[in-house]
Each structure stands twice: as structure tokens, then as C-alpha cells.
Tab-separated table of C-alpha atoms and ligand atoms in Angstrom:
chain	number	residue	atom	x	y	z
A	145	MET	CA	-2.410	16.787	-11.527
A	146	ASN	CA	-4.498	16.824	-14.704
A	147	LYS	CA	-7.451	14.486	-14.909
A	148	LYS	CA	-6.510	11.242	-16.614
A	149	LEU	CA	-8.169	9.117	-19.232
A	150	THR	CA	-10.114	6.208	-17.742
A	151	ILE	CA	-10.897	2.765	-19.058
A	152	ASP	CA	-14.480	3.943	-19.629
A	153	GLN	CA	-13.191	6.350	-22.294
A	154	LEU	CA	-11.313	3.698	-24.293
A	155	ASP	CA	-12.602	1.878	-27.323
A	156	LEU	CA	-11.687	-1.671	-26.337
A	157	ARG	CA	-13.365	-3.693	-29.089
A	158	GLY	CA	-10.852	-5.951	-30.836
A	159	LYS	CA	-7.950	-4.234	-29.028
A	160	LYS	CA	-4.996	-5.874	-27.367
A	161	VAL	CA	-5.144	-4.177	-23.976
A	162	LEU	CA	-1.868	-4.217	-22.075
A	163	VAL	CA	-2.830	-3.993	-18.390
A	164	ARG	CA	-0.402	-3.376	-15.537
A	165	VAL	CA	-1.951	-5.166	-12.574
A	166	ASP	CA	-0.650	-5.614	-9.055
A	167	PHE	CA	-0.595	-9.381	-8.540
A	168	ASN	CA	2.183	-9.102	-5.976
A	169	VAL	CA	0.166	-11.341	-3.638
A	170	PRO	CA	1.304	-13.276	-0.558
A	171	LEU	CA	1.936	-16.952	-1.381
A	172	ASN	CA	1.813	-20.128	0.714
A	173	LYS	CA	4.909	-22.310	0.990
A	174	ASP	CA	3.602	-24.547	-1.831
A	175	GLY	CA	3.305	-21.504	-4.132
A	176	THR	CA	-0.487	-21.239	-3.974
A	177	VAL	CA	-2.071	-17.829	-3.361
A	178	ARG	CA	-2.656	-17.032	0.321
A	179	ASP	CA	-4.529	-13.743	-0.027
A	180	ASP	CA	-6.139	-12.836	-3.347
A	181	THR	CA	-7.447	-9.360	-2.416
A	182	ARG	CA	-5.287	-7.628	-5.021
A	183	ILE	CA	-6.439	-10.017	-7.753
A	184	ARG	CA	-10.095	-9.646	-6.769
A	185	GLU	CA	-9.814	-5.862	-6.866
A	186	THR	CA	-8.669	-5.991	-10.510
A	187	LEU	CA	-11.461	-8.276	-11.737
A	188	PRO	CA	-13.794	-5.382	-12.710
A	189	THR	CA	-11.133	-4.053	-15.097
A	190	ILE	CA	-10.392	-7.469	-16.637
A	191	ASN	CA	-14.083	-8.307	-16.987
A	192	LYS	CA	-14.821	-4.953	-18.610
A	193	ILE	CA	-12.164	-5.602	-21.295
A	194	LEU	CA	-13.470	-9.123	-21.929
A	195	ARG	CA	-17.088	-7.911	-22.071
A	196	GLU	CA	-16.233	-5.226	-24.593
A	197	GLY	CA	-14.429	-7.663	-26.873
A	198	GLY	CA	-10.849	-6.659	-26.017
A	199	LYS	CA	-7.992	-8.996	-25.155
A	200	PRO	CA	-6.446	-8.392	-21.713
A	201	ILE	CA	-2.683	-8.906	-21.627
A	202	LEU	CA	-1.815	-8.746	-17.948
A	203	MET	CA	1.599	-7.904	-16.539
A	204	SER	CA	2.769	-7.735	-12.927
A	205	HIS	CA	5.693	-8.180	-10.606
A	206	LEU	CA	5.789	-10.682	-7.745
A	207	GLY	CA	8.238	-10.458	-4.853
A	208	ARG	CA	11.855	-9.469	-5.293
A	209	PRO	CA	13.573	-11.858	-7.720
A	210	LYS	CA	16.344	-9.267	-8.196
A	211	GLY	CA	16.289	-9.085	-11.992
A	212	LYS	CA	16.738	-12.805	-12.665
A	213	PRO	CA	14.301	-15.627	-13.428
A	214	ASN	CA	13.507	-17.565	-10.256
A	215	PRO	CA	10.755	-20.225	-10.167
A	216	GLU	CA	9.950	-19.267	-6.579
A	217	PHE	CA	8.539	-15.963	-7.882
A	218	SER	CA	6.795	-17.292	-10.990
A	219	LEU	CA	3.327	-15.933	-11.700
A	220	ALA	CA	2.240	-19.310	-13.165
A	221	ARG	CA	0.314	-20.247	-9.990
A	222	VAL	CA	-1.315	-16.836	-9.958
A	223	ALA	CA	-2.575	-17.496	-13.527
A	224	GLU	CA	-4.246	-20.696	-12.272
A	225	HIS	CA	-5.776	-18.810	-9.371
A	226	LEU	CA	-7.037	-16.032	-11.639
A	227	ALA	CA	-8.657	-18.585	-13.960
A	228	LYS	CA	-10.673	-19.909	-11.027
A	229	MET	CA	-11.714	-16.425	-9.973
A	230	LEU	CA	-12.730	-15.426	-13.502
A	231	ASP	CA	-14.210	-18.833	-14.267
A	232	LYS	CA	-12.496	-18.546	-17.650
A	233	PRO	CA	-9.258	-19.926	-19.087
A	234	VAL	CA	-6.178	-17.798	-18.430
A	235	ARG	CA	-3.131	-18.349	-20.634
A	236	PHE	CA	0.365	-17.871	-19.319
A	237	ALA	CA	3.476	-16.680	-21.175
A	238	LYS	CA	6.816	-17.851	-19.764
A	239	ASP	CA	8.418	-14.482	-20.379
A	240	CYS	CA	7.026	-10.943	-20.309
A	241	ILE	CA	8.893	-9.861	-23.467
A	242	GLY	CA	10.361	-11.475	-26.590
A	243	PHE	CA	9.280	-14.610	-28.387
A	244	GLU	CA	7.274	-16.279	-25.584
A	245	ALA	CA	5.270	-13.132	-24.916
A	246	ALA	CA	4.689	-12.379	-28.614
A	247	ARG	CA	3.549	-15.944	-29.272
A	248	GLY	CA	1.195	-15.806	-26.272
A	249	VAL	CA	-0.382	-12.636	-27.627
A	250	ALA	CA	-0.627	-13.941	-31.214
A	251	GLU	CA	-2.354	-17.144	-30.095
A	252	LEU	CA	-4.716	-15.477	-27.610
A	253	PRO	CA	-8.334	-16.087	-28.617
A	254	SER	CA	-10.920	-13.449	-27.816
A	255	GLY	CA	-12.737	-14.090	-24.550
A	256	GLU	CA	-9.559	-15.225	-22.791
A	257	CYS	CA	-6.746	-13.367	-21.099
A	258	LEU	CA	-3.013	-13.779	-21.001
A	259	LEU	CA	-0.791	-13.287	-17.959
A	260	LEU	CA	2.868	-12.559	-18.647
A	261	GLU	CA	5.647	-13.930	-16.438
A	262	ASN	CA	7.057	-11.784	-13.603
A	263	LEU	CA	8.306	-8.426	-14.917
A	264	ARG	CA	11.087	-8.367	-12.324
A	265	PHE	CA	12.778	-11.381	-13.905
A	266	HIS	CA	14.373	-8.577	-15.970
A	267	ALA	CA	16.532	-5.997	-14.162
A	268	GLU	CA	15.471	-3.445	-16.800
A	269	GLU	CA	11.966	-3.294	-15.298
A	270	GLU	CA	12.974	-1.440	-12.130
A	271	LYS	CA	15.496	0.662	-14.072
A	272	ASN	CA	12.682	1.931	-16.288
A	273	ASP	CA	14.811	0.957	-19.292
A	274	ALA	CA	13.349	2.462	-22.482
A	275	MET	CA	14.115	-0.562	-24.696
A	276	PHE	CA	12.465	-2.878	-22.198
A	277	ALA	CA	9.436	-0.583	-21.939
A	278	GLN	CA	9.202	-0.620	-25.714
A	279	SER	CA	9.372	-4.448	-25.757
A	280	LEU	CA	6.359	-4.479	-23.441
A	281	ALA	CA	4.516	-1.797	-25.400
A	282	ILE	CA	4.625	-3.707	-28.696
A	283	LEU	CA	2.442	-6.394	-27.099
A	284	GLY	CA	-0.574	-4.100	-26.870
A	285	ASP	CA	-2.611	-1.490	-28.745
A	286	VAL	CA	-3.545	0.517	-25.645
A	287	PHE	CA	-2.317	0.644	-22.043
A	288	VAL	CA	-4.356	0.426	-18.862
A	289	ASN	CA	-2.774	0.889	-15.453
A	290	ASP	CA	-4.664	-0.768	-12.603
A	291	ALA	CA	-1.648	-1.287	-10.340
A	292	PHE	CA	-2.173	1.470	-7.800
A	293	GLY	CA	0.194	-0.278	-5.371
A	294	SER	CA	3.083	0.246	-7.817
A	295	ALA	CA	2.088	3.678	-9.124
A	296	HIS	CA	4.614	5.505	-6.903
A	297	ARG	CA	7.461	3.744	-8.701
A	298	ALA	CA	8.675	4.887	-12.114
A	299	HIS	CA	9.297	1.439	-13.561
A	300	ALA	CA	9.151	0.305	-17.196
A	301	SER	CA	5.719	-1.322	-16.813
A	302	THR	CA	4.193	1.508	-14.774
A	303	GLU	CA	5.712	4.607	-16.357
A	304	GLY	CA	8.003	3.929	-19.334
A	305	VAL	CA	5.539	1.806	-21.275
A	306	ALA	CA	2.926	4.585	-21.331
A	307	HIS	CA	5.203	6.665	-23.566
A	308	PHE	CA	5.215	4.032	-26.306
A	309	LEU	CA	1.472	3.491	-26.667
A	310	PRO	CA	-1.039	5.977	-28.084
A	311	GLN	CA	-3.351	5.849	-25.058
A	312	GLY	CA	-2.821	5.100	-21.371
A	313	ALA	CA	-5.856	4.973	-19.097
A	314	ALA	CA	-6.626	4.269	-15.432
A	315	GLY	CA	-8.405	0.985	-14.672
A	316	TYR	CA	-11.246	0.690	-12.163
A	317	LEU	CA	-9.081	-0.120	-9.149
A	318	MET	CA	-6.769	2.795	-9.930
A	319	MET	CA	-9.816	5.059	-10.329
A	320	LYS	CA	-11.314	3.931	-7.023
A	321	GLU	CA	-8.057	4.431	-5.124
A	322	LEU	CA	-7.462	7.901	-6.593
A	323	ASP	CA	-11.046	8.853	-5.950
A	324	TYR	CA	-10.911	8.043	-2.222
A	325	LEU	CA	-7.475	9.530	-1.706
A	326	ASN	CA	-8.488	12.697	-3.538
A	327	LYS	CA	-11.477	12.923	-1.222
A	328	VAL	CA	-9.181	12.617	1.788
A	329	LEU	CA	-7.101	15.491	0.454
A	330	ASN	CA	-9.839	17.742	-0.883
A	331	ASP	CA	-12.993	17.086	1.117
A	332	PRO	CA	-13.423	20.149	3.369
A	333	ALA	CA	-14.513	17.986	6.335
A	334	ARG	CA	-12.456	18.697	9.450
A	335	PRO	CA	-10.819	17.797	11.795
A	336	PHE	CA	-8.433	15.780	9.642
A	337	THR	CA	-6.396	13.257	11.606
A	338	ALA	CA	-3.514	11.108	10.401
A	339	ILE	CA	-2.369	8.106	12.401
A	340	LEU	CA	1.094	6.766	11.721
A	341	GLY	CA	2.699	3.659	13.145
A	342	GLY	CA	4.711	0.687	12.008
A	343	ALA	CA	8.213	-0.352	12.823
A	344	LYS	CA	10.526	2.347	11.678
A	345	ILE	CA	10.599	6.069	11.261
A	346	SER	CA	13.352	6.024	8.622
A	347	GLY	CA	11.764	6.565	5.249
A	348	LYS	CA	8.773	8.267	6.864
A	349	ILE	CA	10.370	11.514	8.002
A	350	GLU	CA	9.384	13.384	4.864
A	351	VAL	CA	5.886	11.919	5.142
A	352	ILE	CA	5.523	13.280	8.656
A	353	GLN	CA	6.833	16.711	7.631
A	354	ASN	CA	4.400	16.866	4.731
A	355	LEU	CA	1.447	15.581	6.715
A	356	MET	CA	1.986	18.326	9.282
A	357	LYS	CA	1.119	20.844	6.585
A	358	ILE	CA	-2.327	19.392	5.962
A	359	VAL	CA	-3.697	17.670	9.067
A	360	ASP	CA	-5.166	18.970	12.315
A	361	SER	CA	-3.898	16.079	14.444
A	362	LEU	CA	-1.070	13.626	13.957
A	363	LEU	CA	-1.108	10.546	16.183
A	364	ILE	CA	2.132	8.591	16.348
A	365	GLY	CA	2.380	5.007	17.607
A	366	GLY	CA	4.350	1.866	16.769
A	367	GLY	CA	8.111	1.551	16.853
A	368	MET	CA	8.534	4.936	15.213
A	369	ALA	CA	7.247	6.731	18.326
A	370	PHE	CA	10.439	5.845	20.207
A	371	ALA	CA	12.601	8.052	18.001
A	372	PHE	CA	10.516	11.016	19.192
A	373	LEU	CA	10.515	9.965	22.839
A	374	LYS	CA	14.291	9.592	22.677
A	375	ALA	CA	14.558	12.978	20.958
A	376	LYS	CA	12.725	14.436	23.955
A	377	GLY	CA	15.416	13.002	26.189
A	378	ILE	CA	13.275	10.137	27.478
A	379	GLU	CA	14.911	6.757	28.198
A	380	ILE	CA	13.322	4.088	26.012
A	381	GLY	CA	15.032	0.915	27.289
A	382	ASP	CA	15.635	-1.566	24.491
A	383	SER	CA	12.804	-0.268	22.298
A	384	LEU	CA	13.265	0.012	18.553
A	385	PHE	CA	15.494	2.935	17.704
A	386	GLU	CA	17.693	3.980	14.775
A	387	PRO	CA	20.316	6.536	15.938
A	388	GLU	CA	20.376	8.343	12.586
A	389	THR	CA	16.725	9.305	13.070
A	390	LEU	CA	17.380	11.248	16.288
A	391	GLU	CA	18.174	14.540	14.589
A	392	PRO	CA	15.258	14.475	12.110
A	393	ALA	CA	12.946	13.513	14.998
A	394	ARG	CA	14.195	16.569	16.964
A	395	GLU	CA	13.507	18.792	13.970
A	396	ILE	CA	10.004	17.450	13.583
A	397	LEU	CA	9.300	18.033	17.280
A	398	LYS	CA	10.539	21.602	16.931
A	399	ALA	CA	8.358	22.152	13.855
A	400	ALA	CA	5.376	20.654	15.696
A	401	GLU	CA	5.828	23.112	18.575
A	402	SER	CA	5.558	26.102	16.282
A	403	SER	CA	2.706	24.718	14.185
A	404	LYS	CA	-0.992	24.498	14.963
A	405	VAL	CA	-0.977	20.743	14.437
A	406	GLU	CA	-1.672	18.628	17.469
A	407	PHE	CA	1.229	16.170	17.578
A	408	LEU	CA	0.417	13.275	19.909
A	409	LEU	CA	2.974	10.742	21.110
A	410	PRO	CA	2.344	7.764	23.398
A	411	ILE	CA	2.021	8.679	27.066
A	412	ASP	CA	2.285	5.060	28.179
A	413	ALA	CA	3.429	1.760	26.695
A	414	VAL	CA	2.961	-1.985	26.891
A	415	ILE	CA	6.460	-3.328	27.348
A	416	GLY	CA	7.882	-6.841	27.042
A	417	ASP	CA	11.181	-8.393	28.096
A	418	LYS	CA	11.393	-10.013	24.659
A	419	LEU	CA	9.638	-9.935	21.322
A	420	GLU	CA	7.598	-13.089	21.846
A	421	ALA	CA	4.004	-14.044	22.522
A	422	TYR	CA	5.061	-15.458	25.932
A	423	ALA	CA	7.159	-12.477	26.972
A	424	GLN	CA	6.735	-10.972	30.414
A	425	VAL	CA	4.483	-7.962	29.925
A	426	LYS	CA	4.017	-4.713	31.894
A	427	MET	CA	2.278	-1.387	31.372
A	428	VAL	CA	4.315	1.667	32.214
A	429	PRO	CA	4.281	5.429	31.604
A	430	ALA	CA	6.192	6.214	28.403
A	431	ASP	CA	9.066	7.747	30.384
A	432	LYS	CA	9.483	4.730	32.666
A	433	ILE	CA	10.646	1.982	30.296
A	434	PRO	CA	13.409	0.132	32.174
A	435	ALA	CA	16.638	-1.052	30.567
A	436	GLY	CA	16.269	-4.560	29.156
A	437	TRP	CA	12.592	-3.991	28.270
A	438	ARG	CA	11.124	-2.790	25.025
A	439	GLY	CA	7.989	-0.884	24.154
A	440	LEU	CA	5.885	-3.135	21.937
A	441	ASP	CA	2.493	-1.407	21.954
A	442	ILE	CA	0.923	1.885	22.970
A	443	GLY	CA	-0.477	1.687	26.499
A	444	PRO	CA	-4.150	1.892	27.536
A	445	GLN	CA	-4.017	5.624	28.381
A	446	THR	CA	-2.593	6.391	24.929
A	447	ALA	CA	-5.169	4.141	23.281
A	448	LYS	CA	-7.902	6.048	25.118
A	449	LEU	CA	-6.449	9.395	24.050
A	450	PHE	CA	-6.116	8.301	20.412
A	451	ARG	CA	-9.643	6.929	20.464
A	452	THR	CA	-11.041	10.269	21.662
A	453	ARG	CA	-9.205	12.101	18.874
A	454	ILE	CA	-10.357	9.612	16.231
A	455	LEU	CA	-13.993	9.824	17.314
A	456	ALA	CA	-13.865	13.632	17.124
A	457	SER	CA	-12.444	13.585	13.558
A	458	ARG	CA	-14.295	13.735	10.238
A	459	LYS	CA	-11.431	12.606	7.975
A	460	ILE	CA	-8.857	10.022	8.990
A	461	PHE	CA	-5.922	8.429	7.237
A	462	TRP	CA	-4.163	5.502	8.954
A	463	ASN	CA	-0.868	3.885	8.020
A	464	GLY	CA	1.005	1.455	10.267
A	465	PRO	CA	0.078	-0.564	13.375
A	466	MET	CA	0.396	0.866	16.899
A	467	GLY	CA	2.356	-2.138	18.140
A	468	VAL	CA	3.425	-5.669	17.319
A	469	PHE	CA	-0.199	-6.613	16.653
A	470	GLU	CA	0.812	-10.023	15.298
A	471	LEU	CA	1.442	-11.071	18.939
A	472	THR	CA	-1.681	-11.064	21.126
A	473	PRO	CA	-0.174	-9.281	24.185
A	474	PHE	CA	0.832	-6.344	21.961
A	475	ALA	CA	-2.263	-6.117	19.731
A	476	GLY	CA	-4.452	-4.048	22.089
A	477	GLY	CA	-3.510	-0.565	20.880
A	478	THR	CA	-3.911	-1.421	17.218
A	479	ARG	CA	-7.266	-3.025	18.014
A	480	VAL	CA	-8.534	0.114	19.769
A	481	VAL	CA	-7.493	2.270	16.787
A	482	ALA	CA	-9.111	-0.181	14.339
A	483	ASN	CA	-12.349	-0.285	16.348
A	484	SER	CA	-12.443	3.494	16.703
A	485	LEU	CA	-12.006	3.874	12.947
A	486	ALA	CA	-14.906	1.489	12.309
A	487	GLU	CA	-17.068	3.382	14.810
A	488	VAL	CA	-16.342	6.844	13.426
A	489	THR	CA	-17.036	5.567	9.876
A	490	THR	CA	-20.494	4.464	10.982
A	491	GLY	CA	-20.948	8.007	12.242
A	492	GLY	CA	-20.289	9.368	8.748
A	493	ALA	CA	-16.555	10.167	8.797
A	494	LEU	CA	-14.319	9.452	5.813
A	495	THR	CA	-11.733	6.827	6.787
A	496	VAL	CA	-8.934	5.439	4.639
A	497	VAL	CA	-6.486	2.746	5.715
A	498	GLY	CA	-3.344	2.270	3.646
A	499	GLY	CA	-0.333	0.076	4.159
A	500	GLY	CA	0.008	-3.678	4.193
A	501	ASP	CA	0.260	-4.069	7.951
A	502	SER	CA	-2.590	-1.819	8.995
A	503	VAL	CA	-4.742	-3.499	6.357
A	504	ALA	CA	-3.702	-6.917	7.723
A	505	ALA	CA	-4.648	-5.658	11.204
A	506	MET	CA	-8.104	-4.522	10.024
A	507	GLU	CA	-8.578	-7.951	8.507
A	508	GLN	CA	-7.310	-9.757	11.604
A	509	PHE	CA	-9.928	-7.903	13.668
A	510	GLY	CA	-12.683	-8.524	11.091
A	511	LEU	CA	-13.119	-4.780	10.488
A	512	ALA	CA	-11.862	-4.415	6.898
A	513	LYS	CA	-15.365	-3.737	5.559
A	514	LYS	CA	-16.131	-1.181	8.261
A	515	VAL	CA	-13.993	1.685	6.954
A	516	SER	CA	-14.626	3.895	3.907
A	517	HIS	CA	-11.687	2.559	1.937
A	518	ILE	CA	-8.856	0.080	2.335
A	519	SER	CA	-6.030	0.959	-0.001
A	520	THR	CA	-4.145	-1.795	-1.844
A	521	GLY	CA	-1.030	0.408	-1.890
A	522	GLY	CA	0.774	1.360	1.313
A	523	GLY	CA	3.672	3.329	-0.166
A	524	ALA	CA	1.575	4.729	-3.004
A	525	SER	CA	-1.209	5.960	-0.717
A	526	LEU	CA	1.307	7.632	1.623
A	527	GLU	CA	3.012	9.429	-1.257
A	528	PHE	CA	-0.317	10.536	-2.666
A	529	ILE	CA	-1.508	11.907	0.688
A	530	GLU	CA	1.801	13.733	1.013
A	531	GLY	CA	0.919	15.532	-2.212
A	532	LYS	CA	3.539	13.847	-4.378
A	533	GLU	CA	2.820	13.067	-8.004
A	534	LEU	CA	2.650	9.325	-8.682
A	535	PRO	CA	4.718	8.567	-11.821
A	536	GLY	CA	2.418	5.689	-12.815
A	537	VAL	CA	-0.523	8.098	-12.871
A	538	ALA	CA	1.300	11.108	-14.324
A	539	ALA	CA	2.347	9.034	-17.381
A	540	LEU	CA	-1.275	8.257	-18.334
A	541	THR	CA	-2.994	10.228	-21.103
A	542	ASP	CA	-4.705	13.433	-19.987
A	543	ALA	CA	-8.498	13.275	-20.161
A	544	PRO	CA	-9.981	15.316	-23.028
B	74	AMP	P1	6.033	-1.096	8.766
B	74	AMP	O1	6.406	-2.117	7.727
B	74	AMP	O2	7.080	-0.069	9.021
B	74	AMP	O3	4.646	-0.525	8.568
B	74	AMP	O4	5.979	-1.903	10.139
B	74	AMP	C1	5.018	-2.875	10.428
B	74	AMP	C2	5.529	-3.723	11.559
B	74	AMP	O5	5.860	-2.901	12.658
B	74	AMP	C3	4.559	-4.739	12.089
B	74	AMP	O6	4.969	-6.012	11.699
B	74	AMP	C4	4.653	-4.560	13.613
B	74	AMP	O7	4.843	-5.793	14.276
B	74	AMP	C5	5.872	-3.702	13.794
B	74	AMP	N1	5.842	-2.876	15.008
B	74	AMP	C6	4.861	-2.059	15.403
B	74	AMP	N2	5.169	-1.495	16.583
B	74	AMP	C7	6.384	-1.952	16.935
B	74	AMP	C8	7.240	-1.748	18.082
B	74	AMP	N3	6.878	-0.940	19.079
B	74	AMP	N4	8.416	-2.394	18.105
B	74	AMP	C9	8.769	-3.217	17.091
B	74	AMP	N5	8.014	-3.450	16.012
B	74	AMP	C10	6.827	-2.833	15.928
């Protein structure tokens, strides 16, 4: 993909800067912000615009309100939270287009920013409707996209809007994410290892096929490993399994056999009689999971094997936990992977963790600062690593 214009190349003075941010943050039951990582990561971009005398007009989605206004998904509380983080007033517009938005922009004094209400209160956002994109575009003079986590979706605020403004540039968070992920793809350091986990394999089949073209080792854990074990004819008890993934899993195994990529599956498992913290727990070889039991983590032998591979690698990309790490008895495998990643980073390897759950795991173990880069976009980072073009990036103006 061509190099894109960055915020550093924009003349921001006196400009209304329409910024797509990713404020899709987890909320507490009372609507307050539980984890403000995504907001914090965008502060450099917002502060730059304010410093240079521009007016930031921020737009984001939050949750899945399904195209209709719903107070549960209002960004109003996020505006309050942002004001505290910026230590500056943040204005809020009750709609992201139309009269409320236009009035918010017209009344915005310099030195303050405006947050527009949830983009997904309009069904047109996810449909990338051109009229809707145009209604957003008229609010700004230039466009900045800092929402890496949404860049793999061609929505009105990430893709469509860029066509209706003279300049579209990457913000600092977007630049940082692309920079690290480009390094993962292009840095000649080898071996390159990808670790994939998480609940399901569906939706990740293409990812696995594409990763096999670029990595030296592919380590598979989490619920998705059971599709492969089953495809090998192994009984997996009551472990997670989607029948429609059996055939694609067989194909991947066949492709792995004829490729040079080392394709590692769990050789043992931590199994439970139910998915609960107080389940009965046993460790068994991967081909000895009894009926009525389910595999809920990779076993110690697998963890040891994965650790050895990780420590021997120079570039590592990790997406998805190795087990149900939210429950202590099944967190061991994910912890070993997280610790190994931290250790190999100290030794100079390039390590990138993408995906909400693996990031949450790194945080749970206090290791988030010990890897080269934690990506704010799970889906977006996977698609980028696969070599797909991200529509939210492609739509930005090419750098001169
Ligand atoms: P994903 O959204 O696909 O990345 O999946 C993340 C979730 O997968 C986490 O909440 C884990 O608890 C869950 N998970 C990981 N391993 C397993 C497993 N063996 N069985 C069921 N769920 C799992």
C-alpha cells in the first residue's frame, strides 16, 4: 500500500479537524468508563490538534446499538471521562450529524474539543452510506483517522467520509500501530512465530491459511485447537467444536504437511468437567479427553513446547488466549505464553500482541508493558498481518 499522509503533514491552524477515534471502551454497569486505554492512546493526536490551533471534532462508535439511538450506548459519559483525561472542557453533541452536530461545531471555541454522539445510532454508518458520510464530512475541513481498531471495516466514518474531504491523514495511534505491524511483516528477523488461540476457529480459517505463507512456526491453542485435533480423528470429549469447521481444518492440516511451516497443536490439555472456576480439573494427553469433559487450557507439556519455540523466535505475533484464562484453573497456558513473550522481548525480539482477549490476559498478568507493542485492534491487526488492505487506511490521502 502507498504511504499515507500523516497528521504531521497537515496544516491544522484554524481548521475544523474531523477525527475518527476508537472510543469503543468497556463500560461499568453505571455507564462510567472501565478501561480507558483506547482513549489514552488517542490523546497525542487530540493534543497535537489543540496545540496547533485546530478544533478536534471527535467521532466514534460504542457497542452495538443496531442503528438506533439507545441511551445505554451513549458516548456522553465518555465525553466526561475524556475531559478529565485532557484536563480541558469537552463538549458533546447529541447527534453525530444534522442540526445538533452542526450547532456543536459552530459553537466550539478554539482550545476545546467536541465529541459527537455514537455513530452507530444511524444504520447508515455500517452500510457506508454515501449521504451519511457526506453529512459527517461537512462538519470538518480535514479528516484524521486514529481509529486503528475500526480500520478493517469500510464504514461511513472510517472509509466513506475520506472521499468527501480534501485531505485524510493518519493520526499518531494509527501511525504507531501501522509502524509496528509493518515491522512484523517486513523486518527480516527470523524465526517468525505466530500464536493463535481464542474460542473459535470459524472466521479465522483464512487467517491461518494466510499466516502459513509468511511464518516459520504456527502455534495453535485455545478452543480453536480442537477443530484440528478432531480433524486428525482424535476424540475431544465435550470440548468446543463447530462441525462446519471440520473440513477446513482438514485442509489446513493437509497444507501444513506439504509446507515448511512448523504447525504445532496441543499435545496435552487441562480438562474440566464444567466451565467453572470450581470445576473438577485433570491434565491429560490431548488424545485422552474423556466424554463429558472439555479441554479448557493447553497442558503443561504443550506450554513447555510453546515456550521453547517462543524463546527461539525473533518476531512473534500473538492473537487469542490459550485457554479460558478468566478462570484461574485454566489460566496456566496463557500465562506461560505471556511470560515467554515478555522474556523474549527483553532478549531483543519484536513482539506484538493483538486482540482484546490476549491484551486483557497480558494486563491481567501485569505484563502489558513488557512486549514491543500491544495493538488496540484485534481484528484489524489480524487482517493487516494477513496482508489484507485495511479500507480505513487505503482511503487516506497518499503521502506526497
Ligand atoms: P476469541 O474472542 O475468539 O479471541 O476468544 C476469546 C475467548 O476464548 C476467551 O474468553 C477464552 O475464555 C475463550 N477460550 C479460550 N480457550 C478456550 C477453550 N479451550 N474452550 C472454550 N473457550 C476458550
